[in-house]
Amino acid sequence: MNENQMKQKAQYVHSVFESIAEEYDKMNNVISFGSHIAWRNYTMKQMNIRPGQSAIDVACGTCDWTISLAHAVGKEGRVVGLDFSQNMLDVGAYKVAKEGVGQTVQLVNGDAMKLPYEDNTFDYATIGFALRNVPDIQTVLNEMCRVVKPGGKVVSLEVSKPPFLPYRKLFYLYFYKLLPIIAKLVVNKYEEYAWLPQSLTNFPDSKELARMFQQAGLDPVQVKLFMGGVAALHIGTKK
């Protein structure tokens, strides 16, 4: 993807998320049948976060993971939620205040491709169901690796491609064909949710994404597939 194509993708994705911010949480539950919560809870246990640590939640959206991180690091810790959609951050800010973690969380309107932080700043960098939407995956992974401390972890939880081909075809039928229709019925948005499944088309499978983690300077990389591979967890440790 050349620079112009990356810019066009970034602009289009921005418009999509600005548009769906109010319905985003409802549709997340519908899309994953509520499983995304269990996947995130499993991920948090694997991360083994300690009170007082720091994290940046990249492309934080409406801040569900940001809030989980804030509870884990406690009042002595620090969490940054970064997203390029102000509408998503506005929804997130309401939830952060409601959860009582406003002292721990700082929300930043920023670019995942150019994180506005020094090298070796955070203990963790997370990205949940957003890596497939960024203009350049490797650039974002490189940036996430850059801002975590040596020994720190970069964590991605994302929709993936089931390795078992017949199951993959069944999943694609749901994700590409049925999901936009469900979105039209539930939140009256068709085009936006017709595009989101397309974002999976050129997204690497779990093995290729693990290699991209390693290319960013993360080793070892743990991979866990959920529901036969419809979602994948990657945890990479910075050398």
CSV table of C-alpha atoms in Angstrom, one decimal:
chain,number,residue,atom,x,y,z
A,1,MET,CA,0.0,0.0,0.0
A,2,ASN,CA,1.5,3.3,-1.1
A,3,GLU,CA,1.4,6.6,1.0
A,4,ASN,CA,-1.6,7.9,-0.9
A,5,GLN,CA,-3.6,4.7,-0.4
A,6,MET,CA,-2.7,4.7,3.3
A,7,LYS,CA,-3.9,8.3,3.6
A,8,GLN,CA,-7.2,7.4,1.9
A,9,LYS,CA,-7.7,4.4,4.1
A,10,ALA,CA,-7.0,6.4,7.2
A,11,GLN,CA,-9.5,9.1,6.2
A,12,TYR,CA,-12.2,6.6,5.3
A,13,VAL,CA,-11.7,4.6,8.6
A,14,HIS,CA,-11.9,7.8,10.5
A,15,SER,CA,-15.2,8.7,8.9
A,16,VAL,CA,-16.6,5.2,9.7
A,17,PHE,CA,-15.7,5.3,13.4
A,18,GLU,CA,-16.9,8.9,13.8
A,19,SER,CA,-20.2,7.7,12.4
A,20,ILE,CA,-20.7,4.5,14.4
A,21,ALA,CA,-19.4,5.7,17.8
A,22,GLU,CA,-22.8,5.7,19.5
A,23,GLU,CA,-23.7,2.2,18.4
A,24,TYR,CA,-20.2,0.7,18.7
A,25,ASP,CA,-20.6,-1.1,22.0
A,26,LYS,CA,-24.0,-2.5,21.1
A,27,MET,CA,-22.7,-3.9,17.8
A,28,ASN,CA,-19.6,-5.4,19.4
A,29,ASN,CA,-21.8,-7.5,21.6
A,30,VAL,CA,-23.9,-8.5,18.6
A,31,ILE,CA,-21.0,-9.3,16.3
A,32,SER,CA,-19.2,-11.5,18.8
A,33,PHE,CA,-22.3,-12.8,20.6
A,34,GLY,CA,-20.8,-11.2,23.7
A,35,SER,CA,-17.6,-13.3,23.5
A,36,HIS,CA,-15.3,-10.3,23.2
A,37,ILE,CA,-15.7,-9.7,27.0
A,38,ALA,CA,-14.5,-13.3,27.8
A,39,TRP,CA,-11.6,-13.0,25.4
A,40,ARG,CA,-10.5,-9.7,26.9
A,41,ASN,CA,-10.8,-11.1,30.5
A,42,TYR,CA,-8.6,-14.1,29.4
A,43,THR,CA,-6.1,-11.7,27.9
A,44,MET,CA,-5.9,-9.6,31.0
A,45,LYS,CA,-5.1,-12.7,33.1
A,46,GLN,CA,-2.3,-13.6,30.7
A,47,MET,CA,-0.8,-10.1,30.9
A,48,ASN,CA,-0.4,-10.4,34.7
A,49,ILE,CA,-0.5,-6.7,35.3
A,50,ARG,CA,0.6,-5.4,38.6
A,51,PRO,CA,-0.6,-2.3,40.5
A,52,GLY,CA,1.4,0.8,39.7
A,53,GLN,CA,2.3,-0.2,36.2
A,54,SER,CA,1.6,1.8,33.0
A,55,ALA,CA,-0.1,1.0,29.7
A,56,ILE,CA,-1.2,2.6,26.5
A,57,ASP,CA,-4.4,1.3,24.8
A,58,VAL,CA,-3.9,2.1,21.1
A,59,ALA,CA,-7.0,2.8,19.0
A,60,CYS,CA,-8.9,2.5,22.3
A,61,GLY,CA,-12.3,3.3,20.8
A,62,THR,CA,-14.9,3.6,23.5
A,63,CYS,CA,-12.4,2.5,26.2
A,64,ASP,CA,-13.6,-0.9,27.4
A,65,TRP,CA,-10.0,-2.3,27.5
A,66,THR,CA,-8.7,1.1,28.7
A,67,ILE,CA,-11.0,0.8,31.8
A,68,SER,CA,-9.9,-2.8,32.4
A,69,LEU,CA,-6.3,-1.7,32.3
A,70,ALA,CA,-7.0,1.2,34.7
A,71,HIS,CA,-8.6,-1.2,37.3
A,72,ALA,CA,-5.6,-3.5,37.0
A,73,VAL,CA,-2.9,-0.8,37.5
A,74,GLY,CA,-4.9,0.9,40.2
A,75,LYS,CA,-4.6,4.5,41.4
A,76,GLU,CA,-0.8,4.4,41.5
A,77,GLY,CA,-0.7,3.3,37.9
A,78,ARG,CA,-1.2,5.2,34.6
A,79,VAL,CA,-3.2,4.3,31.5
A,80,VAL,CA,-3.3,6.3,28.2
A,81,GLY,CA,-6.3,5.6,25.8
A,82,LEU,CA,-5.4,6.9,22.4
A,83,ASP,CA,-7.7,7.1,19.4
A,84,PHE,CA,-8.0,9.2,16.2
A,85,SER,CA,-11.8,9.4,16.5
A,86,GLN,CA,-13.0,12.2,18.9
A,87,ASN,CA,-16.5,10.8,18.9
A,88,MET,CA,-15.3,7.4,20.1
A,89,LEU,CA,-13.2,9.1,22.8
A,90,ASP,CA,-16.2,11.2,23.9
A,91,VAL,CA,-18.2,8.0,24.5
A,92,GLY,CA,-15.2,6.5,26.2
A,93,ALA,CA,-14.7,9.5,28.5
A,94,TYR,CA,-18.3,9.1,29.8
A,95,LYS,CA,-17.6,5.4,30.6
A,96,VAL,CA,-14.2,6.2,32.2
A,97,ALA,CA,-15.9,8.8,34.5
A,98,LYS,CA,-18.8,6.4,35.3
A,99,GLU,CA,-16.2,3.7,36.3
A,100,GLY,CA,-14.4,6.1,38.6
A,101,VAL,CA,-11.0,5.7,36.9
A,102,GLY,CA,-10.6,9.2,35.6
A,103,GLN,CA,-7.6,9.9,37.8
A,104,THR,CA,-5.7,6.9,36.3
A,105,VAL,CA,-6.8,7.4,32.6
A,106,GLN,CA,-5.7,10.0,30.2
A,107,LEU,CA,-7.5,10.1,26.8
A,108,VAL,CA,-5.6,11.4,23.8
A,109,ASN,CA,-6.7,12.1,20.3
A,110,GLY,CA,-3.7,10.8,18.4
A,111,ASP,CA,-2.3,8.7,15.6
A,112,ALA,CA,-1.4,5.0,16.1
A,113,MET,CA,1.2,5.4,13.3
A,114,LYS,CA,3.0,8.1,15.2
A,115,LEU,CA,2.6,7.6,19.0
A,116,PRO,CA,3.4,10.9,20.8
A,117,TYR,CA,5.6,9.3,23.5
A,118,GLU,CA,9.2,8.7,24.1
A,119,ASP,CA,10.9,5.2,23.7
A,120,ASN,CA,10.5,2.8,26.7
A,121,THR,CA,7.6,4.7,28.3
A,122,PHE,CA,5.0,2.0,29.1
A,123,ASP,CA,4.9,-1.5,30.6
A,124,TYR,CA,2.2,-2.6,28.2
A,125,ALA,CA,0.8,-1.5,24.8
A,126,THR,CA,-2.5,-3.0,23.8
A,127,ILE,CA,-4.7,-2.8,20.7
A,128,GLY,CA,-8.2,-4.4,20.6
A,129,PHE,CA,-10.1,-5.1,17.4
A,130,ALA,CA,-8.4,-2.2,15.6
A,131,LEU,CA,-5.2,-3.5,14.1
A,132,ARG,CA,-6.9,-4.5,10.9
A,133,ASN,CA,-8.2,-1.0,10.5
A,134,VAL,CA,-4.8,0.9,10.6
A,135,PRO,CA,-3.1,2.2,7.4
A,136,ASP,CA,0.0,0.1,8.0
A,137,ILE,CA,0.1,-2.8,10.5
A,138,GLN,CA,3.9,-3.1,10.7
A,139,THR,CA,4.3,0.6,11.4
A,140,VAL,CA,1.8,0.4,14.2
A,141,LEU,CA,3.5,-2.7,15.7
A,142,ASN,CA,6.9,-1.0,15.4
A,143,GLU,CA,5.5,2.1,17.3
A,144,MET,CA,3.9,0.0,20.0
A,145,CYS,CA,7.2,-1.9,20.5
A,146,ARG,CA,9.1,1.4,20.6
A,147,VAL,CA,7.1,2.9,23.4
A,148,VAL,CA,7.2,-0.1,25.7
A,149,LYS,CA,10.1,-0.7,28.0
A,150,PRO,CA,12.5,-3.7,27.5
A,151,GLY,CA,10.7,-6.7,28.9
A,152,GLY,CA,7.3,-4.9,28.4
A,153,LYS,CA,4.6,-6.5,26.3
A,154,VAL,CA,2.7,-5.6,23.1
A,155,VAL,CA,-0.7,-7.2,23.0
A,156,SER,CA,-3.2,-7.5,20.2
A,157,LEU,CA,-6.7,-9.0,20.4
A,158,GLU,CA,-8.2,-9.2,16.9
A,159,VAL,CA,-10.6,-10.9,14.5
A,160,SER,CA,-8.7,-13.6,12.6
A,161,LYS,CA,-9.0,-16.2,9.9
A,162,PRO,CA,-9.8,-19.7,11.1
A,163,PRO,CA,-7.1,-22.1,9.9
A,164,PHE,CA,-9.6,-24.9,9.2
A,165,LEU,CA,-10.8,-24.0,5.7
A,166,PRO,CA,-14.5,-25.3,5.8
A,167,TYR,CA,-14.9,-23.4,9.1
A,168,ARG,CA,-13.2,-20.3,7.6
A,169,LYS,CA,-15.8,-20.3,4.8
A,170,LEU,CA,-18.6,-20.6,7.2
A,171,PHE,CA,-17.2,-17.7,9.3
A,172,TYR,CA,-16.7,-15.6,6.2
A,173,LEU,CA,-20.4,-16.2,5.2
A,174,TYR,CA,-21.4,-14.7,8.6
A,175,PHE,CA,-18.9,-11.9,8.7
A,176,TYR,CA,-19.2,-10.7,5.1
A,177,LYS,CA,-22.8,-11.5,4.2
A,178,LEU,CA,-24.9,-11.6,7.4
A,179,LEU,CA,-23.2,-9.1,9.6
A,180,PRO,CA,-24.1,-6.0,7.5
A,181,ILE,CA,-27.7,-7.1,7.4
A,182,ILE,CA,-27.7,-7.6,11.2
A,183,ALA,CA,-26.2,-4.1,11.5
A,184,LYS,CA,-28.9,-2.6,9.4
A,185,LEU,CA,-31.6,-4.2,11.6
A,186,VAL,CA,-30.0,-3.4,14.9
A,187,VAL,CA,-28.5,0.1,14.4
A,188,ASN,CA,-29.7,1.0,10.9
A,189,LYS,CA,-26.2,1.2,9.5
A,190,TYR,CA,-25.4,-1.0,6.5
A,191,GLU,CA,-22.5,0.5,4.6
A,192,GLU,CA,-20.2,1.1,7.6
A,193,TYR,CA,-20.6,-2.5,8.7
A,194,ALA,CA,-20.3,-3.8,5.2
A,195,TRP,CA,-16.9,-2.2,5.1
A,196,LEU,CA,-15.6,-3.5,8.5
A,197,PRO,CA,-15.6,-7.2,7.4
A,198,GLN,CA,-13.7,-6.2,4.2
A,199,SER,CA,-10.9,-5.0,6.5
A,200,LEU,CA,-10.2,-8.7,7.3
A,201,THR,CA,-9.6,-9.6,3.6
A,202,ASN,CA,-6.0,-8.3,3.5
A,203,PHE,CA,-5.3,-8.8,7.2
A,204,PRO,CA,-2.6,-11.4,7.9
A,205,ASP,CA,-3.6,-14.7,9.5
A,206,SER,CA,-2.4,-15.5,13.1
A,207,LYS,CA,1.0,-17.0,11.9
A,208,GLU,CA,1.9,-14.1,9.7
A,209,LEU,CA,0.9,-11.6,12.3
A,210,ALA,CA,3.2,-13.4,14.8
A,211,ARG,CA,6.0,-13.0,12.3
A,212,MET,CA,5.2,-9.3,12.1
A,213,PHE,CA,5.4,-9.0,15.9
A,214,GLN,CA,8.9,-10.6,15.7
A,215,GLN,CA,9.9,-8.2,12.9
A,216,ALA,CA,8.9,-5.3,15.2
A,217,GLY,CA,11.4,-6.6,17.8
A,218,LEU,CA,9.1,-8.7,20.0
A,219,ASP,CA,10.2,-12.2,21.0
A,220,PRO,CA,8.9,-14.6,22.2
A,221,VAL,CA,5.3,-14.2,20.7
A,222,GLN,CA,2.5,-16.1,22.3
A,223,VAL,CA,-0.5,-16.9,20.1
A,224,LYS,CA,-3.9,-18.0,21.3
A,225,LEU,CA,-6.9,-18.7,19.0
A,226,PHE,CA,-10.5,-18.3,20.2
A,227,MET,CA,-13.5,-20.2,18.9
A,228,GLY,CA,-11.5,-22.1,16.3
A,229,GLY,CA,-9.6,-19.0,15.1
A,230,VAL,CA,-12.3,-16.4,14.5
A,231,ALA,CA,-10.3,-14.2,16.9
A,232,ALA,CA,-6.6,-14.4,17.9
A,233,LEU,CA,-4.6,-13.1,20.8
A,234,HIS,CA,-0.9,-12.2,20.2
A,235,ILE,CA,1.4,-11.2,23.2
A,236,GLY,CA,4.9,-10.2,22.3
A,237,THR,CA,7.7,-9.3,24.7
A,238,LYS,CA,10.1,-6.6,23.9
A,239,LYS,CA,13.7,-7.8,23.8
